[in-house]
Amino acid sequence: MTGNTPEGCAGHKGRAGHSGRSGRDTRDRADGRGRGDERDGRDPGGTPAPRRRRDARRNRQLLTEAAHEVFTEQGLEAPFDVIARRAGVGNATLYRHFPTRAALVDAVFHDLLTHTMTAGQQARTAENAWSGLRDYLEEVFTILAADRGANDLMTTHLEGAETLQAVHAHNRETVDILLRRGHVEGTVRADITTEDVLFTLAALGRAVPALTAVAPDAWRRPLTLFLDALRVSSPSPLPTPSLTAAQLATTLDQLGPHRGPHARHSDST
């Protein structure tokens, strides 16, 4: 999770918006050819409209399911042609349903991101700020540990993903509210800022895939250590000033998505 990108999600602007499709994929997108065209109802033979609509809905579902699988395996930079093949349709079909990577990501992760905001809303109403913050962050990190695609999404920035942008803003507000309450209640160190928390969560979140590769719950230890560092209990003085909101955004913008063993770079959308 990062700052105003996720105020809990990190900031990488370009790379997550690119896939690794071939020159053939590009031509398919441009001229409308693709193995799945007829399934979308682009049928010169005159397939009835209700059938075309059913086929289009089916293709959209196949694409979102395949994208979730591939994103979980390879991260958000997974090539679009891999997703199309997994769904059993052509690249042209994929691009008609999801013209940008952000649109596909929004469709795949909409429910999960909405759940994250619901968890944040519940945390704000907790009996005390400390338990609210602890339970909220444990819920978020459970999601990061369970889904590689969600981890990439919530710890990097993807331009144009509207639901993600809403989650980032909501996450920042949730952390800010709980910290302020904790300061008043005397349970959170008075010198801890929202930017301190968001930056550390972003860095720790990026480490979750490596930790879960060692042991499924290995992330719980560093998260607990971090939470304990926020509490009032003879804390050590902090050596440098907190980042400002602008400094946090700049720092997070330098972070890129995870590099999986199968991830490839290319010049696609």
PDB file of C-alpha atoms in Angstrom, residues 98-251:
ATOM      1  CA  PHE A  98     -10.411  -3.951 -22.368  1.00  0.00           C
ATOM      2  CA  PRO A  99      -8.650  -1.323 -24.507  1.00  0.00           C
ATOM      3  CA  THR A 100      -6.116  -0.522 -21.760  1.00  0.00           C
ATOM      4  CA  ARG A 101      -4.332  -2.437 -19.042  1.00  0.00           C
ATOM      5  CA  ALA A 102      -5.938  -0.181 -16.437  1.00  0.00           C
ATOM      6  CA  ALA A 103      -9.418  -1.152 -17.660  1.00  0.00           C
ATOM      7  CA  LEU A 104      -8.608  -4.847 -17.384  1.00  0.00           C
ATOM      8  CA  VAL A 105      -7.043  -4.453 -13.943  1.00  0.00           C
ATOM      9  CA  ASP A 106     -10.064  -2.482 -12.730  1.00  0.00           C
ATOM     10  CA  ALA A 107     -12.410  -5.257 -13.864  1.00  0.00           C
ATOM     11  CA  VAL A 108     -10.301  -8.041 -12.363  1.00  0.00           C
ATOM     12  CA  PHE A 109      -9.719  -6.475  -8.962  1.00  0.00           C
ATOM     13  CA  HIS A 110     -12.804  -4.299  -8.479  1.00  0.00           C
ATOM     14  CA  ASP A 111     -14.408  -6.510  -5.823  1.00  0.00           C
ATOM     15  CA  LEU A 112     -11.186  -7.027  -3.913  1.00  0.00           C
ATOM     16  CA  LEU A 113     -10.404  -3.302  -3.883  1.00  0.00           C
ATOM     17  CA  THR A 114     -13.922  -2.511  -2.749  1.00  0.00           C
ATOM     18  CA  HIS A 115     -13.482  -5.023   0.091  1.00  0.00           C
ATOM     19  CA  THR A 116     -10.324  -3.180   1.145  1.00  0.00           C
ATOM     20  CA  MET A 117     -12.254   0.068   1.434  1.00  0.00           C
ATOM     21  CA  THR A 118     -14.949  -1.693   3.469  1.00  0.00           C
ATOM     22  CA  ALA A 119     -12.273  -2.971   5.862  1.00  0.00           C
ATOM     23  CA  GLY A 120     -10.932   0.577   6.186  1.00  0.00           C
ATOM     24  CA  GLN A 121     -14.381   1.934   6.958  1.00  0.00           C
ATOM     25  CA  GLN A 122     -14.866  -0.668   9.680  1.00  0.00           C
ATOM     26  CA  ALA A 123     -11.458   0.156  11.172  1.00  0.00           C
ATOM     27  CA  ARG A 124     -12.442   3.807  11.525  1.00  0.00           C
ATOM     28  CA  THR A 125     -15.304   2.821  13.832  1.00  0.00           C
ATOM     29  CA  ALA A 126     -13.224   0.527  16.061  1.00  0.00           C
ATOM     30  CA  GLU A 127     -13.517   1.010  19.804  1.00  0.00           C
ATOM     31  CA  ASN A 128      -9.966   2.337  19.951  1.00  0.00           C
ATOM     32  CA  ALA A 129      -7.540   3.542  17.330  1.00  0.00           C
ATOM     33  CA  TRP A 130      -4.848   0.989  18.053  1.00  0.00           C
ATOM     34  CA  SER A 131      -7.032  -2.086  17.543  1.00  0.00           C
ATOM     35  CA  GLY A 132      -8.580  -0.481  14.458  1.00  0.00           C
ATOM     36  CA  LEU A 133      -5.180   0.178  12.870  1.00  0.00           C
ATOM     37  CA  ARG A 134      -3.845  -3.265  13.765  1.00  0.00           C
ATOM     38  CA  ASP A 135      -6.873  -5.147  12.413  1.00  0.00           C
ATOM     39  CA  TYR A 136      -6.987  -3.048   9.241  1.00  0.00           C
ATOM     40  CA  LEU A 137      -3.338  -3.590   8.366  1.00  0.00           C
ATOM     41  CA  GLU A 138      -3.555  -7.306   9.100  1.00  0.00           C
ATOM     42  CA  GLU A 139      -6.522  -7.553   6.710  1.00  0.00           C
ATOM     43  CA  VAL A 140      -4.680  -5.649   3.986  1.00  0.00           C
ATOM     44  CA  PHE A 141      -1.541  -7.759   4.336  1.00  0.00           C
ATOM     45  CA  THR A 142      -3.588 -10.957   4.270  1.00  0.00           C
ATOM     46  CA  ILE A 143      -4.783  -9.840   0.831  1.00  0.00           C
ATOM     47  CA  LEU A 144      -1.238  -8.959  -0.281  1.00  0.00           C
ATOM     48  CA  ALA A 145      -0.008 -12.396   0.795  1.00  0.00           C
ATOM     49  CA  ALA A 146      -2.811 -14.323  -0.896  1.00  0.00           C
ATOM     50  CA  ASP A 147      -2.735 -12.706  -4.346  1.00  0.00           C
ATOM     51  CA  ARG A 148       0.408 -11.746  -6.243  1.00  0.00           C
ATOM     52  CA  GLY A 149      -1.580  -9.619  -8.679  1.00  0.00           C
ATOM     53  CA  ALA A 150      -3.230  -7.747  -5.820  1.00  0.00           C
ATOM     54  CA  ASN A 151       0.175  -7.189  -4.256  1.00  0.00           C
ATOM     55  CA  ASP A 152       1.542  -5.665  -7.457  1.00  0.00           C
ATOM     56  CA  LEU A 153      -1.560  -3.540  -7.740  1.00  0.00           C
ATOM     57  CA  MET A 154      -1.613  -2.218  -4.185  1.00  0.00           C
ATOM     58  CA  THR A 155       2.110  -1.550  -3.907  1.00  0.00           C
ATOM     59  CA  THR A 156       2.610   0.225  -7.232  1.00  0.00           C
ATOM     60  CA  HIS A 157       0.786   2.939  -9.140  1.00  0.00           C
ATOM     61  CA  LEU A 158      -1.243   2.220 -12.269  1.00  0.00           C
ATOM     62  CA  GLU A 159      -2.469   5.271 -14.146  1.00  0.00           C
ATOM     63  CA  GLY A 160      -6.134   5.222 -15.107  1.00  0.00           C
ATOM     64  CA  ALA A 161      -7.380   2.504 -12.727  1.00  0.00           C
ATOM     65  CA  GLU A 162     -10.229   4.442 -11.142  1.00  0.00           C
ATOM     66  CA  THR A 163     -11.116   1.941  -8.416  1.00  0.00           C
ATOM     67  CA  LEU A 164      -7.479   1.694  -7.404  1.00  0.00           C
ATOM     68  CA  GLN A 165      -7.170   5.460  -7.142  1.00  0.00           C
ATOM     69  CA  ALA A 166     -10.225   5.527  -4.889  1.00  0.00           C
ATOM     70  CA  VAL A 167      -8.695   2.811  -2.694  1.00  0.00           C
ATOM     71  CA  HIS A 168      -5.432   4.716  -2.412  1.00  0.00           C
ATOM     72  CA  ALA A 169      -7.204   7.840  -1.281  1.00  0.00           C
ATOM     73  CA  HIS A 170      -9.425   5.924   1.142  1.00  0.00           C
ATOM     74  CA  ASN A 171      -6.441   4.051   2.573  1.00  0.00           C
ATOM     75  CA  ARG A 172      -4.551   7.262   3.212  1.00  0.00           C
ATOM     76  CA  GLU A 173      -7.557   8.785   4.924  1.00  0.00           C
ATOM     77  CA  THR A 174      -8.066   5.661   7.067  1.00  0.00           C
ATOM     78  CA  VAL A 175      -4.460   5.633   8.263  1.00  0.00           C
ATOM     79  CA  ASP A 176      -4.540   9.374   8.908  1.00  0.00           C
ATOM     80  CA  ILE A 177      -7.772   9.169  10.942  1.00  0.00           C
ATOM     81  CA  LEU A 178      -6.516   6.276  13.063  1.00  0.00           C
ATOM     82  CA  LEU A 179      -3.133   7.883  13.716  1.00  0.00           C
ATOM     83  CA  ARG A 180      -4.743  11.131  14.820  1.00  0.00           C
ATOM     84  CA  ARG A 181      -7.062   9.232  17.122  1.00  0.00           C
ATOM     85  CA  GLY A 182      -4.122   7.243  18.461  1.00  0.00           C
ATOM     86  CA  HIS A 183      -2.241  10.449  19.219  1.00  0.00           C
ATOM     87  CA  VAL A 184      -5.205  11.786  21.179  1.00  0.00           C
ATOM     88  CA  GLU A 185      -5.733   8.486  22.993  1.00  0.00           C
ATOM     89  CA  GLY A 186      -2.033   8.261  23.803  1.00  0.00           C
ATOM     90  CA  THR A 187      -1.534   4.855  22.196  1.00  0.00           C
ATOM     91  CA  VAL A 188       0.482   5.932  19.130  1.00  0.00           C
ATOM     92  CA  ARG A 189       3.769   7.810  19.183  1.00  0.00           C
ATOM     93  CA  ALA A 190       3.130  11.510  18.739  1.00  0.00           C
ATOM     94  CA  ASP A 191       6.034  11.907  16.287  1.00  0.00           C
ATOM     95  CA  ILE A 192       4.695   9.303  13.832  1.00  0.00           C
ATOM     96  CA  THR A 193       3.162  10.768  10.674  1.00  0.00           C
ATOM     97  CA  THR A 194       0.869   9.306   8.027  1.00  0.00           C
ATOM     98  CA  GLU A 195       3.726   9.424   5.511  1.00  0.00           C
ATOM     99  CA  ASP A 196       5.949   7.428   7.903  1.00  0.00           C
ATOM    100  CA  VAL A 197       3.355   4.679   8.040  1.00  0.00           C
ATOM    101  CA  LEU A 198       2.502   4.632   4.339  1.00  0.00           C
ATOM    102  CA  PHE A 199       6.101   4.488   3.169  1.00  0.00           C
ATOM    103  CA  THR A 200       6.981   1.655   5.534  1.00  0.00           C
ATOM    104  CA  LEU A 201       3.858  -0.278   4.594  1.00  0.00           C
ATOM    105  CA  ALA A 202       4.680   0.089   0.899  1.00  0.00           C
ATOM    106  CA  ALA A 203       8.205  -1.228   1.424  1.00  0.00           C
ATOM    107  CA  LEU A 204       7.045  -4.089   3.626  1.00  0.00           C
ATOM    108  CA  GLY A 205       4.221  -4.934   1.241  1.00  0.00           C
ATOM    109  CA  ARG A 206       6.694  -5.294  -1.618  1.00  0.00           C
ATOM    110  CA  ALA A 207       8.562  -7.904   0.439  1.00  0.00           C
ATOM    111  CA  VAL A 208       5.481 -10.050   1.066  1.00  0.00           C
ATOM    112  CA  PRO A 209       5.800 -12.299  -2.046  1.00  0.00           C
ATOM    113  CA  ALA A 210       9.375 -13.189  -1.098  1.00  0.00           C
ATOM    114  CA  LEU A 211       8.344 -13.825   2.491  1.00  0.00           C
ATOM    115  CA  THR A 212       5.418 -16.064   1.560  1.00  0.00           C
ATOM    116  CA  ALA A 213       7.722 -18.057  -0.717  1.00  0.00           C
ATOM    117  CA  VAL A 214       9.649 -18.976   2.427  1.00  0.00           C
ATOM    118  CA  ALA A 215       6.611 -19.568   4.648  1.00  0.00           C
ATOM    119  CA  PRO A 216       2.959 -18.600   4.108  1.00  0.00           C
ATOM    120  CA  ASP A 217       2.721 -16.513   7.285  1.00  0.00           C
ATOM    121  CA  ALA A 218       6.285 -15.157   7.370  1.00  0.00           C
ATOM    122  CA  TRP A 219       4.983 -11.621   6.729  1.00  0.00           C
ATOM    123  CA  ARG A 220       3.262 -11.533  10.126  1.00  0.00           C
ATOM    124  CA  ARG A 221       6.509 -11.137  12.058  1.00  0.00           C
ATOM    125  CA  PRO A 222       7.802  -7.967  10.344  1.00  0.00           C
ATOM    126  CA  LEU A 223       4.303  -6.491  10.359  1.00  0.00           C
ATOM    127  CA  THR A 224       4.047  -7.099  14.102  1.00  0.00           C
ATOM    128  CA  LEU A 225       7.476  -5.518  14.631  1.00  0.00           C
ATOM    129  CA  PHE A 226       6.389  -2.489  12.644  1.00  0.00           C
ATOM    130  CA  LEU A 227       3.130  -2.133  14.550  1.00  0.00           C
ATOM    131  CA  ASP A 228       4.982  -2.376  17.857  1.00  0.00           C
ATOM    132  CA  ALA A 229       7.276   0.430  16.700  1.00  0.00           C
ATOM    133  CA  LEU A 230       4.260   2.720  16.402  1.00  0.00           C
ATOM    134  CA  ARG A 231       3.119   2.220  19.972  1.00  0.00           C
ATOM    135  CA  VAL A 232       3.929   4.450  22.912  1.00  0.00           C
ATOM    136  CA  SER A 233       6.478   2.543  24.997  1.00  0.00           C
ATOM    137  CA  SER A 234       9.744   4.380  25.597  1.00  0.00           C
ATOM    138  CA  PRO A 235      10.405   4.882  21.878  1.00  0.00           C
ATOM    139  CA  SER A 236      13.792   5.905  20.559  1.00  0.00           C
ATOM    140  CA  PRO A 237      13.960   9.393  19.024  1.00  0.00           C
ATOM    141  CA  LEU A 238      13.666   9.387  15.248  1.00  0.00           C
ATOM    142  CA  PRO A 239      16.903  10.490  13.537  1.00  0.00           C
ATOM    143  CA  THR A 240      15.462  12.469  10.609  1.00  0.00           C
ATOM    144  CA  PRO A 241      12.279  14.423   9.816  1.00  0.00           C
ATOM    145  CA  SER A 242       9.286  12.651   8.313  1.00  0.00           C
ATOM    146  CA  LEU A 243       8.833  12.751   4.562  1.00  0.00           C
ATOM    147  CA  THR A 244       6.359  15.332   3.341  1.00  0.00           C
ATOM    148  CA  ALA A 245       3.404  14.184   1.244  1.00  0.00           C
ATOM    149  CA  ALA A 246       5.171  15.413  -1.909  1.00  0.00           C
ATOM    150  CA  GLN A 247       8.408  13.632  -0.975  1.00  0.00           C
ATOM    151  CA  LEU A 248       6.497  10.421  -0.328  1.00  0.00           C
ATOM    152  CA  ALA A 249       4.802  10.582  -3.733  1.00  0.00           C
ATOM    153  CA  THR A 250       8.152  11.185  -5.458  1.00  0.00           C
ATOM    154  CA  THR A 251       9.808   8.304  -3.615  1.00  0.00           C
TER     155      THR A 251
END
